[in-house]
Amino acid sequence: MKTSSLLVAALIAASSPRGSVAASGASAVPVANNVVPTAIRRRRRRHRVVPAEAAALSAKGRRAGSLPLAAPFGTTSHDSLAPRGGGDPDDDATATSSPPLAVLALSGAVAAVVGDAVLHPIDCIKTLQQSGEGAGLSMAGAAGKIFERYGAGGFFRGMWTYATSDSLGCALKMMAYESLKTGAKKYVPSDFMGPALFLCAALSFIAMSIIAVPGELLKSLLQTGKVSSVPSGISSIVKEEGVFGLYRGYSGVCLRDVPYTMFELGLYDNLKRVYLDFKKRGSEGDDDLKSSQLDDIVIGAITGAITGFVTTPFDSIKTKLMVDAGMYSGFLDCLSKTVREHGVGSIFQGAAARVFWIMPFTAIYLPLYEFLKVKLTP
């Protein structure tokens, strides 16, 4: 206990030019706001520092000019500690401040366009498999049918429509997610950060859905040949169903994409936190460790594989509601009819194509987003 008190006194004396440590045995240690940060107590419990190490830390602080005890939220340094709540010193570790919303929006939009453009052919195959016309087709069979009907260009039908809506939607999604995550780190206790990240992800998709659903609808109709162009598609939908017809299948999209986004963002951040904690334990408590770009790609791929497979039934029902309009009265009706007519396995139709699409997409999208977020921050 005496050693711990001496260590705290040494750390504070080295870091606070205004503070002073009295020589008496019952000395009071003035600290900013008169509070010893929780992160310091956690660090003392995690690392039993001997007096020699305390001296080294104190010397390090003197050489650097100061030894920050609690960096403000959103800032990082080599010696900064986690903020109050669930803050992680490795999040945005290379940034000196929270990125502006414009940077978050641009990073999300660019990353989405790149991922969508690269992997759109697989999405076309998956969409045909899940439609009534493509029921029972394998990936090869669906690909052959697309090529026979439209040629090589058929694998890119609806790409720019979807890329445009998805990029705008992802811009909204990432702004909402990062803002909610910032608030969670500031106010949510660390023990509840895992569930909090999933909730932040779910709420971020609700913001995105305003733009994403009409784009998803038009993309699906173009991919299956139900409409020939975006203008004609919008015109026919609005004429027959009104403006709200553009949100046909909204319940299916939400039932698919709320859990999808929770897995995509929440699982990615949670896997990253677990990995970094494991990495720190094997490196003698080096708090400066952060994930490499290769780490982010691998974690993104794992996240995408799990997310793609688990959400396939929701994606299958969503596609049927959008492209086979008039056959179903809603999500539950579509689900029950599909299972009754084709069996339970039919709701996993297109699962392989979806995993082969989502896994590389997530491995591209999330690491690229992280990279751009850091590089574009002033």
mmCIF file of C-alpha atoms in Angstrom:
data_model
loop_
_atom_site.group_PDB
_atom_site.id
_atom_site.type_symbol
_atom_site.label_atom_id
_atom_site.label_comp_id
_atom_site.label_asym_id
_atom_site.label_seq_id
_atom_site.Cartn_x
_atom_site.Cartn_y
_atom_site.Cartn_z
ATOM 1 C CA MET A 1 0.000 0.000 0.000
ATOM 2 C CA LYS A 2 2.853 2.331 0.832
ATOM 3 C CA THR A 3 4.531 1.506 -2.514
ATOM 4 C CA SER A 4 1.313 2.284 -4.405
ATOM 5 C CA SER A 5 0.968 5.646 -2.626
ATOM 6 C CA LEU A 6 4.562 6.550 -3.492
ATOM 7 C CA LEU A 7 3.967 5.586 -7.125
ATOM 8 C CA VAL A 8 0.866 7.786 -7.415
ATOM 9 C CA ALA A 9 2.739 10.668 -5.811
ATOM 10 C CA ALA A 10 5.653 10.225 -8.232
ATOM 11 C CA LEU A 11 3.397 10.101 -11.267
ATOM 12 C CA ILE A 12 1.427 13.189 -10.241
ATOM 13 C CA ALA A 13 4.492 15.176 -9.313
ATOM 14 C CA ALA A 14 6.039 14.452 -12.697
ATOM 15 C CA SER A 15 2.912 15.320 -14.634
ATOM 16 C CA SER A 16 1.484 18.388 -12.900
ATOM 17 C CA PRO A 17 3.615 21.547 -12.937
ATOM 18 C CA ARG A 18 1.139 23.184 -10.578
ATOM 19 C CA GLY A 19 0.951 20.246 -8.150
ATOM 20 C CA SER A 20 3.362 19.574 -5.336
ATOM 21 C CA VAL A 21 3.844 16.628 -3.040
ATOM 22 C CA ALA A 22 4.347 17.430 0.616
ATOM 23 C CA ALA A 23 7.125 15.719 2.474
ATOM 24 C CA SER A 24 4.979 14.622 5.406
ATOM 25 C CA GLY A 25 3.673 11.050 5.666
ATOM 26 C CA ALA A 26 0.005 12.194 5.417
ATOM 27 C CA SER A 27 0.547 14.495 2.468
ATOM 28 C CA ALA A 28 -2.318 15.508 0.202
ATOM 29 C CA VAL A 29 -1.744 15.264 -3.531
ATOM 30 C CA PRO A 30 -3.359 18.091 -5.503
ATOM 31 C CA VAL A 31 -4.650 16.850 -8.859
ATOM 32 C CA ALA A 32 -6.806 18.539 -11.503
ATOM 33 C CA ASN A 33 -10.372 18.404 -10.275
ATOM 34 C CA ASN A 34 -8.995 16.746 -7.082
ATOM 35 C CA VAL A 35 -9.766 13.301 -8.539
ATOM 36 C CA VAL A 36 -7.373 10.459 -9.287
ATOM 37 C CA PRO A 37 -8.651 9.093 -12.614
ATOM 38 C CA THR A 38 -10.205 5.668 -12.679
ATOM 39 C CA ALA A 39 -7.824 4.642 -15.456
ATOM 40 C CA ILE A 40 -4.850 5.159 -13.076
ATOM 41 C CA ARG A 41 -6.415 2.832 -10.509
ATOM 42 C CA ARG A 42 -7.080 0.254 -13.186
ATOM 43 C CA ARG A 43 -3.513 0.456 -14.409
ATOM 44 C CA ARG A 44 -2.158 0.005 -10.858
ATOM 45 C CA ARG A 45 -4.272 -3.097 -10.402
ATOM 46 C CA ARG A 46 -3.278 -4.495 -13.791
ATOM 47 C CA HIS A 47 0.453 -3.882 -13.398
ATOM 48 C CA ARG A 48 2.120 -4.285 -10.027
ATOM 49 C CA VAL A 49 4.810 -1.670 -10.521
ATOM 50 C CA VAL A 50 7.893 -1.964 -8.369
ATOM 51 C CA PRO A 51 9.711 1.153 -7.086
ATOM 52 C CA ALA A 52 12.330 0.885 -9.823
ATOM 53 C CA GLU A 53 9.638 1.021 -12.479
ATOM 54 C CA ALA A 54 8.025 3.988 -10.727
ATOM 55 C CA ALA A 55 11.312 5.833 -10.917
ATOM 56 C CA ALA A 56 11.608 5.013 -14.619
ATOM 57 C CA LEU A 57 8.088 6.282 -15.260
ATOM 58 C CA SER A 58 8.835 9.464 -13.359
ATOM 59 C CA ALA A 59 12.026 9.975 -15.361
ATOM 60 C CA LYS A 60 10.148 9.409 -18.578
ATOM 61 C CA GLY A 61 7.676 12.075 -17.551
ATOM 62 C CA ARG A 62 10.437 14.541 -16.763
ATOM 63 C CA ARG A 63 12.124 13.928 -20.132
ATOM 64 C CA ALA A 64 8.837 14.414 -21.994
ATOM 65 C CA GLY A 65 8.004 17.505 -19.976
ATOM 66 C CA SER A 66 4.789 16.000 -18.630
ATOM 67 C CA LEU A 67 3.062 12.700 -18.010
ATOM 68 C CA PRO A 68 -0.640 13.079 -18.833
ATOM 69 C CA LEU A 69 -2.905 11.451 -16.322
ATOM 70 C CA ALA A 70 -6.186 11.615 -18.188
ATOM 71 C CA ALA A 71 -6.308 12.833 -21.756
ATOM 72 C CA PRO A 72 -9.503 14.574 -22.817
ATOM 73 C CA PHE A 73 -11.874 12.363 -24.747
ATOM 74 C CA GLY A 74 -11.101 12.244 -28.444
ATOM 75 C CA THR A 75 -7.368 12.943 -28.005
ATOM 76 C CA THR A 76 -4.539 10.463 -27.854
ATOM 77 C CA SER A 77 -0.836 10.455 -27.158
ATOM 78 C CA HIS A 78 1.759 7.795 -26.459
ATOM 79 C CA ASP A 79 1.167 8.153 -22.716
ATOM 80 C CA SER A 80 -2.526 9.009 -22.673
ATOM 81 C CA LEU A 81 -4.942 6.806 -20.796
ATOM 82 C CA ALA A 82 -8.518 5.809 -21.470
ATOM 83 C CA PRO A 83 -11.145 8.442 -20.734
ATOM 84 C CA ARG A 84 -13.825 7.941 -18.109
ATOM 85 C CA GLY A 85 -16.395 5.370 -19.144
ATOM 86 C CA GLY A 86 -15.633 2.763 -21.801
ATOM 87 C CA GLY A 87 -13.040 4.735 -23.757
ATOM 88 C CA ASP A 88 -10.354 2.702 -25.467
ATOM 89 C CA PRO A 89 -6.958 4.348 -25.987
ATOM 90 C CA ASP A 90 -6.517 2.404 -29.203
ATOM 91 C CA ASP A 91 -9.602 3.756 -30.931
ATOM 92 C CA ASP A 92 -8.489 6.434 -33.404
ATOM 93 C CA ALA A 93 -5.057 6.100 -31.848
ATOM 94 C CA THR A 94 -3.365 7.864 -34.711
ATOM 95 C CA ALA A 95 -5.663 10.859 -34.649
ATOM 96 C CA THR A 96 -5.142 13.849 -32.432
ATOM 97 C CA SER A 97 -8.831 14.721 -32.283
ATOM 98 C CA SER A 98 -12.220 13.339 -33.227
ATOM 99 C CA PRO A 99 -12.626 13.477 -37.022
ATOM 100 C CA PRO A 100 -15.056 16.092 -38.358
ATOM 101 C CA LEU A 101 -18.436 14.804 -39.525
ATOM 102 C CA ALA A 102 -17.579 15.715 -43.129
ATOM 103 C CA VAL A 103 -14.527 13.419 -42.966
ATOM 104 C CA LEU A 104 -16.607 10.576 -41.529
ATOM 105 C CA ALA A 105 -19.218 11.047 -44.279
ATOM 106 C CA LEU A 106 -16.655 11.175 -47.093
ATOM 107 C CA SER A 107 -14.725 8.174 -45.744
ATOM 108 C CA GLY A 108 -17.894 6.102 -45.463
ATOM 109 C CA ALA A 109 -19.109 7.098 -48.933
ATOM 110 C CA VAL A 110 -15.820 6.370 -50.729
ATOM 111 C CA ALA A 111 -15.307 3.045 -48.948
ATOM 112 C CA ALA A 112 -18.854 1.961 -49.866
ATOM 113 C CA VAL A 113 -18.469 2.853 -53.561
ATOM 114 C CA VAL A 114 -15.199 0.914 -53.834
ATOM 115 C CA GLY A 115 -16.616 -2.160 -52.120
ATOM 116 C CA ASP A 116 -19.872 -2.078 -54.115
ATOM 117 C CA ALA A 117 -18.134 -1.667 -57.483
ATOM 118 C CA VAL A 118 -15.695 -4.527 -56.903
ATOM 119 C CA LEU A 119 -18.280 -7.046 -55.681
ATOM 120 C CA HIS A 120 -21.465 -6.114 -57.536
ATOM 121 C CA PRO A 121 -21.353 -9.151 -59.903
ATOM 122 C CA ILE A 122 -21.662 -11.529 -56.936
ATOM 123 C CA ASP A 123 -24.576 -9.485 -55.611
ATOM 124 C CA CYS A 124 -26.327 -9.869 -58.989
ATOM 125 C CA ILE A 125 -25.954 -13.655 -58.791
ATOM 126 C CA LYS A 126 -27.261 -13.722 -55.225
ATOM 127 C CA THR A 127 -30.269 -11.550 -56.067
ATOM 128 C CA LEU A 128 -31.318 -13.803 -58.970
ATOM 129 C CA GLN A 129 -30.974 -16.913 -56.768
ATOM 130 C CA GLN A 130 -33.288 -15.412 -54.167
ATOM 131 C CA SER A 131 -35.977 -14.238 -56.605
ATOM 132 C CA GLY A 132 -38.873 -16.458 -57.676
ATOM 133 C CA GLU A 133 -37.356 -16.739 -61.156
ATOM 134 C CA GLY A 134 -34.052 -18.082 -59.856
ATOM 135 C CA ALA A 135 -35.355 -20.449 -57.163
ATOM 136 C CA GLY A 136 -33.180 -23.569 -56.984
ATOM 137 C CA LEU A 137 -30.373 -22.188 -59.159
ATOM 138 C CA SER A 138 -26.765 -22.656 -58.035
ATOM 139 C CA MET A 139 -24.261 -19.814 -58.211
ATOM 140 C CA ALA A 140 -22.966 -21.168 -61.532
ATOM 141 C CA GLY A 141 -26.505 -21.634 -62.873
ATOM 142 C CA ALA A 142 -27.526 -18.093 -61.906
ATOM 143 C CA ALA A 143 -24.334 -16.670 -63.424
ATOM 144 C CA GLY A 144 -24.968 -18.568 -66.655
ATOM 145 C CA LYS A 145 -28.527 -17.292 -66.872
ATOM 146 C CA ILE A 146 -27.433 -13.668 -66.336
ATOM 147 C CA PHE A 147 -24.731 -13.969 -69.012
ATOM 148 C CA GLU A 148 -27.086 -15.664 -71.470
ATOM 149 C CA ARG A 149 -29.708 -12.951 -71.064
ATOM 150 C CA TYR A 150 -27.628 -9.769 -70.761
ATOM 151 C CA GLY A 151 -24.030 -10.645 -71.599
ATOM 152 C CA ALA A 152 -21.092 -9.551 -69.388
ATOM 153 C CA GLY A 153 -22.777 -6.217 -68.710
ATOM 154 C CA GLY A 154 -25.570 -8.034 -66.905
ATOM 155 C CA PHE A 155 -23.310 -8.545 -63.904
ATOM 156 C CA PHE A 156 -23.188 -4.777 -63.428
ATOM 157 C CA ARG A 157 -26.878 -3.955 -63.874
ATOM 158 C CA GLY A 158 -27.984 -1.517 -61.187
ATOM 159 C CA MET A 159 -24.435 -0.976 -59.942
ATOM 160 C CA TRP A 160 -24.331 2.815 -60.113
ATOM 161 C CA THR A 161 -27.841 3.153 -58.730
ATOM 162 C CA TYR A 162 -26.914 1.043 -55.744
ATOM 163 C CA ALA A 163 -23.439 2.556 -55.349
ATOM 164 C CA THR A 164 -24.936 6.061 -55.298
ATOM 165 C CA SER A 165 -27.634 5.271 -52.741
ATOM 166 C CA ASP A 166 -25.329 3.075 -50.674
ATOM 167 C CA SER A 167 -22.566 5.697 -50.568
ATOM 168 C CA LEU A 168 -24.998 8.392 -49.398
ATOM 169 C CA GLY A 169 -26.528 5.976 -46.921
ATOM 170 C CA CYS A 170 -23.124 4.924 -45.594
ATOM 171 C CA ALA A 171 -22.162 8.572 -45.196
ATOM 172 C CA LEU A 172 -25.185 9.030 -42.908
ATOM 173 C CA LYS A 173 -24.573 5.687 -41.201
ATOM 174 C CA MET A 174 -20.953 6.360 -40.298
ATOM 175 C CA MET A 175 -21.670 9.901 -39.087
ATOM 176 C CA ALA A 176 -24.433 8.563 -36.849
ATOM 177 C CA TYR A 177 -22.408 5.566 -35.649
ATOM 178 C CA GLU A 178 -19.249 7.504 -34.800
ATOM 179 C CA SER A 179 -21.226 10.218 -33.023
ATOM 180 C CA LEU A 180 -23.164 7.665 -30.982
ATOM 181 C CA LYS A 181 -19.972 5.713 -30.265
ATOM 182 C CA THR A 182 -18.273 8.890 -29.033
ATOM 183 C CA GLY A 183 -21.125 9.506 -26.618
ATOM 184 C CA ALA A 184 -21.061 5.877 -25.473
ATOM 185 C CA LYS A 185 -17.342 5.990 -24.737
ATOM 186 C CA LYS A 186 -17.858 9.146 -22.738
ATOM 187 C CA TYR A 187 -20.806 8.090 -20.610
ATOM 188 C CA VAL A 188 -21.210 4.292 -20.720
ATOM 189 C CA PRO A 189 -19.211 2.219 -18.181
ATOM 190 C CA SER A 190 -16.594 -0.028 -19.784
ATOM 191 C CA ASP A 191 -18.422 -3.197 -18.703
ATOM 192 C CA PHE A 192 -21.347 -2.232 -20.943
ATOM 193 C CA MET A 193 -19.409 -0.973 -23.968
ATOM 194 C CA GLY A 194 -19.869 -4.201 -25.943
ATOM 195 C CA PRO A 195 -23.694 -4.083 -25.972
ATOM 196 C CA ALA A 196 -23.577 -0.292 -26.374
ATOM 197 C CA LEU A 197 -21.660 -0.638 -29.662
ATOM 198 C CA PHE A 198 -24.324 -3.006 -31.038
ATOM 199 C CA LEU A 199 -27.050 -0.519 -30.091
ATOM 200 C CA CYS A 200 -25.150 2.364 -31.723
ATOM 201 C CA ALA A 201 -24.877 0.291 -34.907
ATOM 202 C CA ALA A 202 -28.598 -0.501 -34.942
ATOM 203 C CA LEU A 203 -29.586 3.146 -34.533
ATOM 204 C CA SER A 204 -27.144 4.212 -37.255
ATOM 205 C CA PHE A 205 -28.923 2.043 -39.823
ATOM 206 C CA ILE A 206 -32.264 3.682 -39.056
ATOM 207 C CA ALA A 207 -30.674 6.953 -40.177
ATOM 208 C CA MET A 208 -29.276 5.253 -43.285
ATOM 209 C CA SER A 209 -32.564 3.571 -44.277
ATOM 210 C CA ILE A 210 -34.087 6.841 -45.517
ATOM 211 C CA ILE A 211 -31.778 6.695 -48.539
ATOM 212 C CA ALA A 212 -30.826 3.013 -48.638
ATOM 213 C CA VAL A 213 -34.272 1.431 -49.122
ATOM 214 C CA PRO A 214 -35.274 3.159 -52.421
ATOM 215 C CA GLY A 215 -31.785 2.428 -53.788
ATOM 216 C CA GLU A 216 -31.997 -1.219 -52.726
ATOM 217 C CA LEU A 217 -35.426 -1.548 -54.366
ATOM 218 C CA LEU A 218 -34.328 -0.077 -57.697
ATOM 219 C CA LYS A 219 -31.138 -2.151 -57.689
ATOM 220 C CA SER A 220 -33.070 -5.389 -57.152
ATOM 221 C CA LEU A 221 -35.586 -4.537 -59.907
ATOM 222 C CA LEU A 222 -32.791 -3.696 -62.358
ATOM 223 C CA GLN A 223 -30.840 -6.858 -61.515
ATOM 224 C CA THR A 224 -33.841 -9.096 -62.163
ATOM 225 C CA GLY A 225 -34.957 -7.247 -65.309
ATOM 226 C CA LYS A 226 -38.229 -5.961 -63.803
ATOM 227 C CA VAL A 227 -37.378 -2.403 -64.921
ATOM 228 C CA SER A 228 -35.085 -1.221 -67.708
ATOM 229 C CA SER A 229 -33.725 1.974 -66.151
ATOM 230 C CA VAL A 230 -33.794 4.061 -62.992
ATOM 231 C CA PRO A 231 -36.075 6.833 -64.382
ATOM 232 C CA SER A 232 -38.582 4.319 -65.780
ATOM 233 C CA GLY A 233 -38.466 2.349 -62.548
ATOM 234 C CA ILE A 234 -39.150 5.390 -60.376
ATOM 235 C CA SER A 235 -41.896 6.582 -62.733
ATOM 236 C CA SER A 236 -43.737 3.248 -62.799
ATOM 237 C CA ILE A 237 -43.485 2.734 -59.024
ATOM 238 C CA VAL A 238 -44.723 6.225 -58.168
ATOM 239 C CA LYS A 239 -47.526 5.984 -60.750
ATOM 240 C CA GLU A 240 -48.797 2.642 -59.425
ATOM 241 C CA GLU A 241 -48.049 2.902 -55.695
ATOM 242 C CA GLY A 242 -47.308 6.541 -54.941
ATOM 243 C CA VAL A 243 -44.115 7.906 -53.390
ATOM 244 C CA PHE A 244 -44.242 5.421 -50.554
ATOM 245 C CA GLY A 245 -43.997 2.654 -53.145
ATOM 246 C CA LEU A 246 -40.274 3.452 -53.254
ATOM 247 C CA TYR A 247 -40.158 2.037 -49.730
ATOM 248 C CA ARG A 248 -41.688 -1.293 -50.749
ATOM 249 C CA GLY A 249 -40.048 -3.990 -48.655
ATOM 250 C CA TYR A 250 -38.987 -1.506 -45.970
ATOM 251 C CA SER A 251 -39.815 -3.943 -43.176
ATOM 252 C CA GLY A 252 -37.756 -6.636 -44.891
ATOM 253 C CA VAL A 253 -34.797 -4.311 -45.338
ATOM 254 C CA CYS A 254 -34.924 -3.202 -41.700
ATOM 255 C CA LEU A 255 -35.311 -6.763 -40.421
ATOM 256 C CA ARG A 256 -32.254 -7.660 -42.494
ATOM 257 C CA ASP A 257 -30.101 -4.572 -42.143
ATOM 258 C CA VAL A 258 -30.620 -3.669 -38.482
ATOM 259 C CA PRO A 259 -29.098 -7.005 -37.379
ATOM 260 C CA TYR A 260 -26.673 -6.798 -40.311
ATOM 261 C CA THR A 261 -25.409 -3.375 -39.252
ATOM 262 C CA MET A 262 -25.246 -4.490 -35.619
ATOM 263 C CA PHE A 263 -23.010 -7.365 -36.677
ATOM 264 C CA GLU A 264 -21.052 -5.372 -39.256
ATOM 265 C CA LEU A 265 -20.087 -2.453 -37.010
ATOM 266 C CA GLY A 266 -20.689 -3.800 -33.507
ATOM 267 C CA LEU A 267 -19.007 -7.178 -34.097
ATOM 268 C CA TYR A 268 -16.106 -5.536 -35.939
ATOM 269 C CA ASP A 269 -15.380 -3.100 -33.101
ATOM 270 C CA ASN A 270 -15.862 -5.773 -30.428
ATOM 271 C CA LEU A 271 -13.581 -8.273 -32.204
ATOM 272 C CA LYS A 272 -11.013 -5.512 -32.545
ATOM 273 C CA ARG A 273 -11.225 -4.705 -28.818
ATOM 274 C CA VAL A 274 -10.846 -8.374 -27.856
ATOM 275 C CA TYR A 275 -7.903 -8.798 -30.233
ATOM 276 C CA LEU A 276 -6.107 -5.714 -28.917
ATOM 277 C CA ASP A 277 -6.652 -6.791 -25.299
ATOM 278 C CA PHE A 278 -5.140 -10.189 -26.153
ATOM 279 C CA LYS A 279 -2.263 -8.518 -27.975
ATOM 280 C CA LYS A 280 -1.544 -6.262 -24.994
ATOM 281 C CA ARG A 281 -1.453 -9.170 -22.556
ATOM 282 C CA GLY A 282 1.275 -10.763 -24.654
ATOM 283 C CA SER A 283 3.361 -7.582 -24.820
ATOM 284 C CA GLU A 284 3.922 -6.800 -21.135
ATOM 285 C CA GLY A 285 1.195 -4.162 -20.914
ATOM 286 C CA ASP A 286 2.262 -1.883 -23.770
ATOM 287 C CA ASP A 287 -0.726 0.478 -24.011
ATOM 288 C CA ASP A 288 0.484 1.976 -27.309
ATOM 289 C CA LEU A 289 -0.397 -1.140 -29.314
ATOM 290 C CA LYS A 290 -2.914 -0.753 -32.103
ATOM 291 C CA SER A 291 -4.109 -2.936 -34.936
ATOM 292 C CA SER A 292 -2.272 -2.969 -38.266
ATOM 293 C CA GLN A 293 -4.014 -2.659 -41.630
ATOM 294 C CA LEU A 294 -3.602 -6.415 -42.105
ATOM 295 C CA ASP A 295 -5.238 -6.996 -38.703
ATOM 296 C CA ASP A 296 -8.163 -4.783 -39.752
ATOM 297 C CA ILE A 297 -8.580 -6.675 -43.040
ATOM 298 C CA VAL A 298 -8.597 -10.081 -41.310
ATOM 299 C CA ILE A 299 -11.039 -8.883 -38.623
ATOM 300 C CA GLY A 300 -13.213 -7.348 -41.346
ATOM 301 C CA ALA A 301 -13.254 -10.620 -43.316
ATOM 302 C CA ILE A 302 -14.228 -12.650 -40.224
ATOM 303 C CA THR A 303 -16.955 -10.123 -39.426
ATOM 304 C CA GLY A 304 -18.263 -10.247 -42.994
ATOM 305 C CA ALA A 305 -18.391 -14.062 -43.145
ATOM 306 C CA ILE A 306 -20.366 -14.313 -39.898
ATOM 307 C CA THR A 307 -22.634 -11.401 -40.764
ATOM 308 C CA GLY A 308 -23.342 -12.575 -44.313
ATOM 309 C CA PHE A 309 -24.395 -16.082 -43.298
ATOM 310 C CA VAL A 310 -26.439 -15.171 -40.216
ATOM 311 C CA THR A 311 -28.496 -12.545 -42.064
ATOM 312 C CA THR A 312 -29.136 -14.590 -45.247
ATOM 313 C CA PRO A 313 -32.751 -15.554 -44.319
ATOM 314 C CA PHE A 314 -33.642 -11.874 -43.796
ATOM 315 C CA ASP A 315 -31.969 -10.964 -47.098
ATOM 316 C CA SER A 316 -33.820 -13.719 -48.947
ATOM 317 C CA ILE A 317 -37.232 -12.566 -47.686
ATOM 318 C CA LYS A 318 -36.351 -8.931 -48.422
ATOM 319 C CA THR A 319 -35.512 -9.790 -52.044
ATOM 320 C CA LYS A 320 -38.780 -11.694 -52.543
ATOM 321 C CA LEU A 321 -40.798 -8.795 -51.119
ATOM 322 C CA MET A 322 -39.117 -6.355 -53.499
ATOM 323 C CA VAL A 323 -38.994 -8.264 -56.789
ATOM 324 C CA ASP A 324 -42.081 -10.485 -56.457
ATOM 325 C CA ALA A 325 -44.518 -7.727 -55.520
ATOM 326 C CA GLY A 326 -48.136 -8.771 -55.115
ATOM 327 C CA MET A 327 -47.349 -12.348 -54.097
ATOM 328 C CA TYR A 328 -47.000 -11.580 -50.397
ATOM 329 C CA SER A 329 -48.809 -9.373 -47.907
ATOM 330 C CA GLY A 330 -45.801 -8.830 -45.657
ATOM 331 C CA PHE A 331 -42.646 -10.263 -44.133
ATOM 332 C CA LEU A 332 -44.298 -13.061 -42.116
ATOM 333 C CA ASP A 333 -46.561 -14.049 -45.012
ATOM 334 C CA CYS A 334 -43.558 -14.264 -47.323
ATOM 335 C CA LEU A 335 -41.593 -16.296 -44.777
ATOM 336 C CA SER A 336 -44.395 -18.789 -44.153
ATOM 337 C CA LYS A 337 -45.178 -19.281 -47.849
ATOM 338 C CA THR A 338 -41.505 -19.733 -48.756
ATOM 339 C CA VAL A 339 -40.960 -22.355 -46.060
ATOM 340 C CA ARG A 340 -44.241 -24.140 -46.876
ATOM 341 C CA GLU A 341 -43.563 -24.288 -50.627
ATOM 342 C CA HIS A 342 -39.794 -24.809 -50.735
ATOM 343 C CA GLY A 343 -38.741 -25.977 -47.272
ATOM 344 C CA VAL A 344 -36.716 -24.351 -44.491
ATOM 345 C CA GLY A 345 -33.509 -24.574 -46.468
ATOM 346 C CA SER A 346 -34.934 -22.232 -49.095
ATOM 347 C CA ILE A 347 -34.573 -19.212 -46.821
ATOM 348 C CA PHE A 348 -30.812 -19.805 -47.012
ATOM 349 C CA GLN A 349 -30.935 -19.719 -50.812
ATOM 350 C CA GLY A 350 -27.991 -17.626 -51.987
ATOM 351 C CA ALA A 351 -26.109 -17.994 -48.673
ATOM 352 C CA ALA A 352 -22.836 -18.951 -50.372
ATOM 353 C CA ALA A 353 -23.053 -16.026 -52.794
ATOM 354 C CA ARG A 354 -23.924 -13.682 -49.923
ATOM 355 C CA VAL A 355 -20.953 -14.834 -47.824
ATOM 356 C CA PHE A 356 -18.622 -14.600 -50.843
ATOM 357 C CA TRP A 357 -19.940 -11.070 -51.374
ATOM 358 C CA ILE A 358 -20.129 -9.737 -47.798
ATOM 359 C CA MET A 359 -16.841 -11.228 -46.548
ATOM 360 C CA PRO A 360 -14.552 -9.451 -49.058
ATOM 361 C CA PHE A 361 -16.805 -6.366 -49.038
ATOM 362 C CA THR A 362 -16.390 -5.965 -45.274
ATOM 363 C CA ALA A 363 -12.658 -6.701 -45.562
ATOM 364 C CA ILE A 364 -12.446 -3.806 -48.062
ATOM 365 C CA TYR A 365 -15.040 -1.411 -46.682
ATOM 366 C CA LEU A 366 -14.226 -1.197 -42.955
ATOM 367 C CA PRO A 367 -10.376 -1.112 -43.179
ATOM 368 C CA LEU A 368 -10.581 1.410 -46.054
ATOM 369 C CA TYR A 369 -12.989 3.520 -43.995
ATOM 370 C CA GLU A 370 -10.589 3.423 -41.016
ATOM 371 C CA PHE A 371 -7.651 4.355 -43.285
ATOM 372 C CA LEU A 372 -9.453 7.274 -44.927
ATOM 373 C CA LYS A 373 -10.810 8.518 -41.609
ATOM 374 C CA VAL A 374 -7.264 8.855 -40.266
ATOM 375 C CA LYS A 375 -5.700 10.250 -43.462
ATOM 376 C CA LEU A 376 -8.405 12.849 -44.107
ATOM 377 C CA THR A 377 -8.587 14.167 -40.544
ATOM 378 C CA PRO A 378 -6.867 17.592 -40.397
#
